[in-house]
Coordinates of C-alpha atoms in Angstrom, one line a residue:
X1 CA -39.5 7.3 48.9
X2 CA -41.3 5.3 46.1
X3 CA -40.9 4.4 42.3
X4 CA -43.0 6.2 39.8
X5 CA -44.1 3.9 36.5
X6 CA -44.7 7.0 33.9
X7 CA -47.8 6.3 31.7
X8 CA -47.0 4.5 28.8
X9 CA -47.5 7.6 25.9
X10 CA -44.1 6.7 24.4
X11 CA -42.4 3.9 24.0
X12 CA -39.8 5.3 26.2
X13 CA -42.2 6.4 29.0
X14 CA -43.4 2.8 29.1
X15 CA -39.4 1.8 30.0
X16 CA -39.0 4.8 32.9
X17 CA -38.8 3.8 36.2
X18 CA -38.4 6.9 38.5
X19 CA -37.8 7.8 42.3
X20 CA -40.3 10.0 43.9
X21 CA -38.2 13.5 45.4
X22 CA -40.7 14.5 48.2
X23 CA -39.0 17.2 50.3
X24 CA -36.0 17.5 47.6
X25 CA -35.0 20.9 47.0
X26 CA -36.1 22.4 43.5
X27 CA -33.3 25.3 43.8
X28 CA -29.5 25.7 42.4
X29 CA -27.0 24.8 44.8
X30 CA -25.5 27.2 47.4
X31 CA -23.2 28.5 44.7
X32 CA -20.3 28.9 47.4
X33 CA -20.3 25.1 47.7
X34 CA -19.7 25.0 43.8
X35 CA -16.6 24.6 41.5
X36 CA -16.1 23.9 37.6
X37 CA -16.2 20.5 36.4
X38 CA -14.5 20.3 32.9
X39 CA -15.1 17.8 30.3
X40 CA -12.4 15.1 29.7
X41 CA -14.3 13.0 26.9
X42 CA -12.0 10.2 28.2
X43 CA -9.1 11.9 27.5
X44 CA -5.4 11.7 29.4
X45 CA -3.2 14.7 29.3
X46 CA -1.6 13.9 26.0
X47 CA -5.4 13.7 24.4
X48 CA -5.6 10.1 24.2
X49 CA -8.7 8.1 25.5
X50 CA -7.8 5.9 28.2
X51 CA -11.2 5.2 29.4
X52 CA -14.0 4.8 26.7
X53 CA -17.5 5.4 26.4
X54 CA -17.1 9.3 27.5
X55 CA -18.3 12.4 26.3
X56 CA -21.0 14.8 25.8
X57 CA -23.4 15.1 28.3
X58 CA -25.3 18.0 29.9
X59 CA -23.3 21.1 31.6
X60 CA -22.8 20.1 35.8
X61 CA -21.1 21.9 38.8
X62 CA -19.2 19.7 40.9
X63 CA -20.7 20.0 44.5
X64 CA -17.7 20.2 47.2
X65 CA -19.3 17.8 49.7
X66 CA -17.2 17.9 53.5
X67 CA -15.9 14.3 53.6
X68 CA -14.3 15.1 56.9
X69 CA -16.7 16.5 59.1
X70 CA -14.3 18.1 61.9
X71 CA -16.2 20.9 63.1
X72 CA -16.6 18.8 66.8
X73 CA -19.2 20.2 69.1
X74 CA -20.8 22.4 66.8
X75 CA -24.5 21.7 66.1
X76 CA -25.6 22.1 62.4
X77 CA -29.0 22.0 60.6
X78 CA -29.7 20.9 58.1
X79 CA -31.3 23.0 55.8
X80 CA -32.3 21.0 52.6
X81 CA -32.0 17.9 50.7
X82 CA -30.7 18.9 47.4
X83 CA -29.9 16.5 44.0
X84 CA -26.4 16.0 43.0
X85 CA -25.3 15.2 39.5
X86 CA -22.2 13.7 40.7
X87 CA -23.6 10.9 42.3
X88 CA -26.5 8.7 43.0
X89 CA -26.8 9.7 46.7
X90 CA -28.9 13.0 47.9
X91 CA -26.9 15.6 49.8
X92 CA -27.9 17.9 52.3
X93 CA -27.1 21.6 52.9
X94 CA -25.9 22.4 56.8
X95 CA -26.2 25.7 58.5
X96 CA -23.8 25.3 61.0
X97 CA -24.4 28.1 64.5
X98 CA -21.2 29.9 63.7
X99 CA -22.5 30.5 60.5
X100 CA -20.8 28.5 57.9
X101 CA -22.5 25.9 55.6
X102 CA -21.0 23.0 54.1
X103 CA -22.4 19.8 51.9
X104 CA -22.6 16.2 53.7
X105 CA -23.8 12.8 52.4
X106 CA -27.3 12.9 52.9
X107 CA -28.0 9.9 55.6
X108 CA -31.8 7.7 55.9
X109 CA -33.8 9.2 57.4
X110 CA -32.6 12.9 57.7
X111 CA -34.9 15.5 57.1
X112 CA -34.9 19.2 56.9
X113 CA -34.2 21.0 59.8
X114 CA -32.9 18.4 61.6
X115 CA -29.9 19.3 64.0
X116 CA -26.7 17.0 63.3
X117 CA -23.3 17.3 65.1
X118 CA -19.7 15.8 64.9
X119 CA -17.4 14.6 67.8
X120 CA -16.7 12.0 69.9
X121 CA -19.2 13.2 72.2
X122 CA -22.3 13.5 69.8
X123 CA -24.9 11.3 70.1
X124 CA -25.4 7.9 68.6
X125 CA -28.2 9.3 66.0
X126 CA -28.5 8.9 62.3
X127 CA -26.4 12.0 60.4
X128 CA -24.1 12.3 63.6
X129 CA -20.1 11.5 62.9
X130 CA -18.1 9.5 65.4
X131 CA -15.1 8.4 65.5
X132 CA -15.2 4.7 65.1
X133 CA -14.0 4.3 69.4
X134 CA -17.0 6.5 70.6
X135 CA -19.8 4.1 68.4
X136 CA -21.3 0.8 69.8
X137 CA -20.8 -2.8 68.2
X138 CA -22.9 -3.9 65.8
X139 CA -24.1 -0.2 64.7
X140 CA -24.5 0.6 60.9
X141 CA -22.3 3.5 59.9
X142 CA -21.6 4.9 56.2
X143 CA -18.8 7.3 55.1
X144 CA -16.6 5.4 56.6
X145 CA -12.5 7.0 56.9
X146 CA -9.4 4.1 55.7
X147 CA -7.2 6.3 58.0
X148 CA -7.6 9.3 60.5
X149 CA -8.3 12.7 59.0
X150 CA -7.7 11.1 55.3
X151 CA -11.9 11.9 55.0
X152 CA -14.9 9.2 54.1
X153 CA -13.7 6.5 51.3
X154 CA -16.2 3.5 52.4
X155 CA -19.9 3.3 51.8
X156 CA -20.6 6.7 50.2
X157 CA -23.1 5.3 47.3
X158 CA -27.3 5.7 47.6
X159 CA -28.4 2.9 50.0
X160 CA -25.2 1.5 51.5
X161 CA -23.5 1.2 54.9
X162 CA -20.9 -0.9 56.7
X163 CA -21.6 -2.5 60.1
X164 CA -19.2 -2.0 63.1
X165 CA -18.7 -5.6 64.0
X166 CA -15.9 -5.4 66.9
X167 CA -13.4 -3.0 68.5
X168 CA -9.8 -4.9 69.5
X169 CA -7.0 -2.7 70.4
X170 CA -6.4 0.2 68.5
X171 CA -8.8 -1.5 65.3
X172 CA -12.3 -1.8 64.4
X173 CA -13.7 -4.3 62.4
X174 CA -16.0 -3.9 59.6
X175 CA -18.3 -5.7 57.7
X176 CA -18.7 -4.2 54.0
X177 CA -22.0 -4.4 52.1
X178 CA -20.0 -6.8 49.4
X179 CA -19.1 -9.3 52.3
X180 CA -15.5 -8.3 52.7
X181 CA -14.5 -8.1 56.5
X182 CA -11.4 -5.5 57.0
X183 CA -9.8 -3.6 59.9
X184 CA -9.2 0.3 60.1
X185 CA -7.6 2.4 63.2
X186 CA -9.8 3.3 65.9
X187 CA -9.5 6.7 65.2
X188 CA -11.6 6.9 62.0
X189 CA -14.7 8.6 61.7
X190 CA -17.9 7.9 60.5
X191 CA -21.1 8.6 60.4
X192 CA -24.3 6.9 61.9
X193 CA -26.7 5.4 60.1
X194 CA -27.2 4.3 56.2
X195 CA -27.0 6.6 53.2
X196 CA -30.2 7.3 51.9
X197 CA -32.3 7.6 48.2
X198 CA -31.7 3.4 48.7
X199 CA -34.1 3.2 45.4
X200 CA -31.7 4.4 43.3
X201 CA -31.1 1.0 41.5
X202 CA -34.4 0.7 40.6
X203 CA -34.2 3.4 38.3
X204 CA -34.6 2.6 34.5
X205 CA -33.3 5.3 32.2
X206 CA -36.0 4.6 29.5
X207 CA -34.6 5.7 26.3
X208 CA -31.0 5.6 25.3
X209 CA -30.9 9.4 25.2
X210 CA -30.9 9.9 29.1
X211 CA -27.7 8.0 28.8
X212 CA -26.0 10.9 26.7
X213 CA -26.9 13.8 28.9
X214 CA -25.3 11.6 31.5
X215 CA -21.9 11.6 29.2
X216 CA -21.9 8.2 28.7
X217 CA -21.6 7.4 25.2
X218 CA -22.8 4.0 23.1
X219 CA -20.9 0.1 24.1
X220 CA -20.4 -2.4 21.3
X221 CA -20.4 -5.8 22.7
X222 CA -17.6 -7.7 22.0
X223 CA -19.2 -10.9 21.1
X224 CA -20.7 -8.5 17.8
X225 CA -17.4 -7.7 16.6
X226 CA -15.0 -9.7 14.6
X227 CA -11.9 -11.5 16.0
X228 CA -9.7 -9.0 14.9
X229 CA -11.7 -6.7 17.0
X230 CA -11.9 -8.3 20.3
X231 CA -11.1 -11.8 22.1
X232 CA -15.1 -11.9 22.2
X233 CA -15.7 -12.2 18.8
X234 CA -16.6 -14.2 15.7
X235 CA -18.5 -17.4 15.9
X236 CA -21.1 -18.8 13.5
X237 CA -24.3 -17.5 14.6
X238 CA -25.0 -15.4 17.7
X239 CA -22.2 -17.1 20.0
X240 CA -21.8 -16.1 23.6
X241 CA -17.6 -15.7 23.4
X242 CA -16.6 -19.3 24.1
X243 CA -14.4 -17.6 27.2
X244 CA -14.7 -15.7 30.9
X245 CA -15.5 -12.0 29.5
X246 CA -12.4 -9.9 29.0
X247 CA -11.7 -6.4 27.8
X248 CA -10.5 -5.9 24.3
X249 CA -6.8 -6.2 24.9
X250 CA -7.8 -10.2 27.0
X251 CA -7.9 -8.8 30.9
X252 CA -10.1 -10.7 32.8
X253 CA -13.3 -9.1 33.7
X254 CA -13.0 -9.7 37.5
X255 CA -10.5 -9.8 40.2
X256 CA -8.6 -7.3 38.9
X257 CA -7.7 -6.1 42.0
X258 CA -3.9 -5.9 42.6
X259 CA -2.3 -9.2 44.6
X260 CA 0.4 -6.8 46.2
X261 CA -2.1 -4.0 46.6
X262 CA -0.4 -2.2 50.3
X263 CA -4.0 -2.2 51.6
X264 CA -4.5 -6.2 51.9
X265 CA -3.0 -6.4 54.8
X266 CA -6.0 -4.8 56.5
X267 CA -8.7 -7.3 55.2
X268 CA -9.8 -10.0 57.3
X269 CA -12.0 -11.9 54.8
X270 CA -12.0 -11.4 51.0
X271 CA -15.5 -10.6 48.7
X272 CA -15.1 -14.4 47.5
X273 CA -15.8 -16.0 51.0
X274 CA -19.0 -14.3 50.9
X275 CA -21.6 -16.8 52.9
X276 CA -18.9 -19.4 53.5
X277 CA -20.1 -18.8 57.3

């Protein structure tokens, strides 16, 4: 794939920055696959918004994509590339030989009519999913399981994947795309290979309007609002905050990851230690 620079006829044509969709399938999606996706607006339960900046956008099926891939030694092809609104990543449609279909993350490199399979005796080929004790060191795998059968958590997003560094006992050890080095049972699967559409981040909306069909609705900074508004604000002049960015009730705007969180345990090497060797 390729970025597309529209011709400048607008002012918000000379902003767009696209991704060309060779191949991609122009169609609705397989309407079995489909289920209702209600609008929130950023709303809990009891109607209050507990996260802001939702609402609107355009009308969108959620796409049930098959984050488990346990149909073992059944070959599957793949019969087209489709667009998902849900995320940034392509999926791919699979016609599997007893005659069901299901959604998977479309992998690099995959192309229509390719034949895929799951197991621990598929081949190491991109699109194939292993468990984690069937693929070699040093491989690149995405949709990657935190435990067995629980389905793909890790490395889901357009362009990423997690390296298999080493296998000891009953764990594997991963490298993450942000640096972080963690350990997950043997038994997990995952898939072979990195998740494709990797120019997805150098897509530029354009125009503020492309924002709202998304559902995401205008930001204020908080170093344009008064004190009274935010910790951000006030200052003589256009000031920069005077702090570490926080959210409007003073929470740090990183690390906010929970010290006690049950999962620490399984990393090796945190995010922060990124390059130390």
């Amino acid at each position: 794939m390729a970025t597309i620079l529209s011709k400048p006829t607008s002012p918000e044509k000379r902003l767009t920055v696209s991704v060309k969709t060779e191949g991609l399938y122009k169609g609705k999606p397989y309407s079995k696959l489909t289920e209702k996706k209600s609008k929130t607006g950023g709303r809990n339960n009891t109607g209050k918004i507990t996260t802001r900046h939702v609402g609107g956008g355009h009308k969108q099926k959620y796409r049930v994509i098959d984050f488990k891939r346990v149909k073992d030694g059944i070959p599957a092809r793949v019969a087209g590339i489709e667009y998902d609104p849900n995320r940034n990543a392509r999926i791919a449609l699979l016609h599997y030989k007893d005659g069901e279909k299901a959604y998977i993350i479309a992998p690099d490199g995959v192309t229509v009519d390719a034949m895929i399979e799951s197991g621990s005796k598929a081949d190491i080929k991109d699109g194939n999913c292993l468990p984690l004790r069937n693929i070699p060191a040093g491989t690149f795998v995405h949709a990657v399981e935190l435990r067995p059968g629980g389905g793909a958590k890790m490395a889901r997003s357009a362009g990423s994947s997690v390296q298999l560094m080493s296998k000891e006992g009953e764990s594997a050890l991963l490298r993450l795309p942000s640096g972080e080095m963690r350990t997950v049972p043997m038994d997990c699967r995952a898939t072979i290979g990195t998740v494709g559409n990797s120019e997805a981040e150098l897509t530029k909306l354009g125009k503020a309007g492309r924002s709202r069909w998304k559902g995401v609705r205008p930001q204020t900074r908080g170093v344009a609002m008064n004190p009274v508004d935010h910790p951000l604000g006030g200052g003589e002049g256009k000031s920069s905050g005077g702090r570490v960015p926080v959210s409007p009730w003073g929470k740090p705007e990183k690390k906010t990851r929970k010290k006690k969180k049950y999962s620490n345990k399984s990393i090796v090497r945190g995010r922060s230690q990124k390059g130390r060797n």
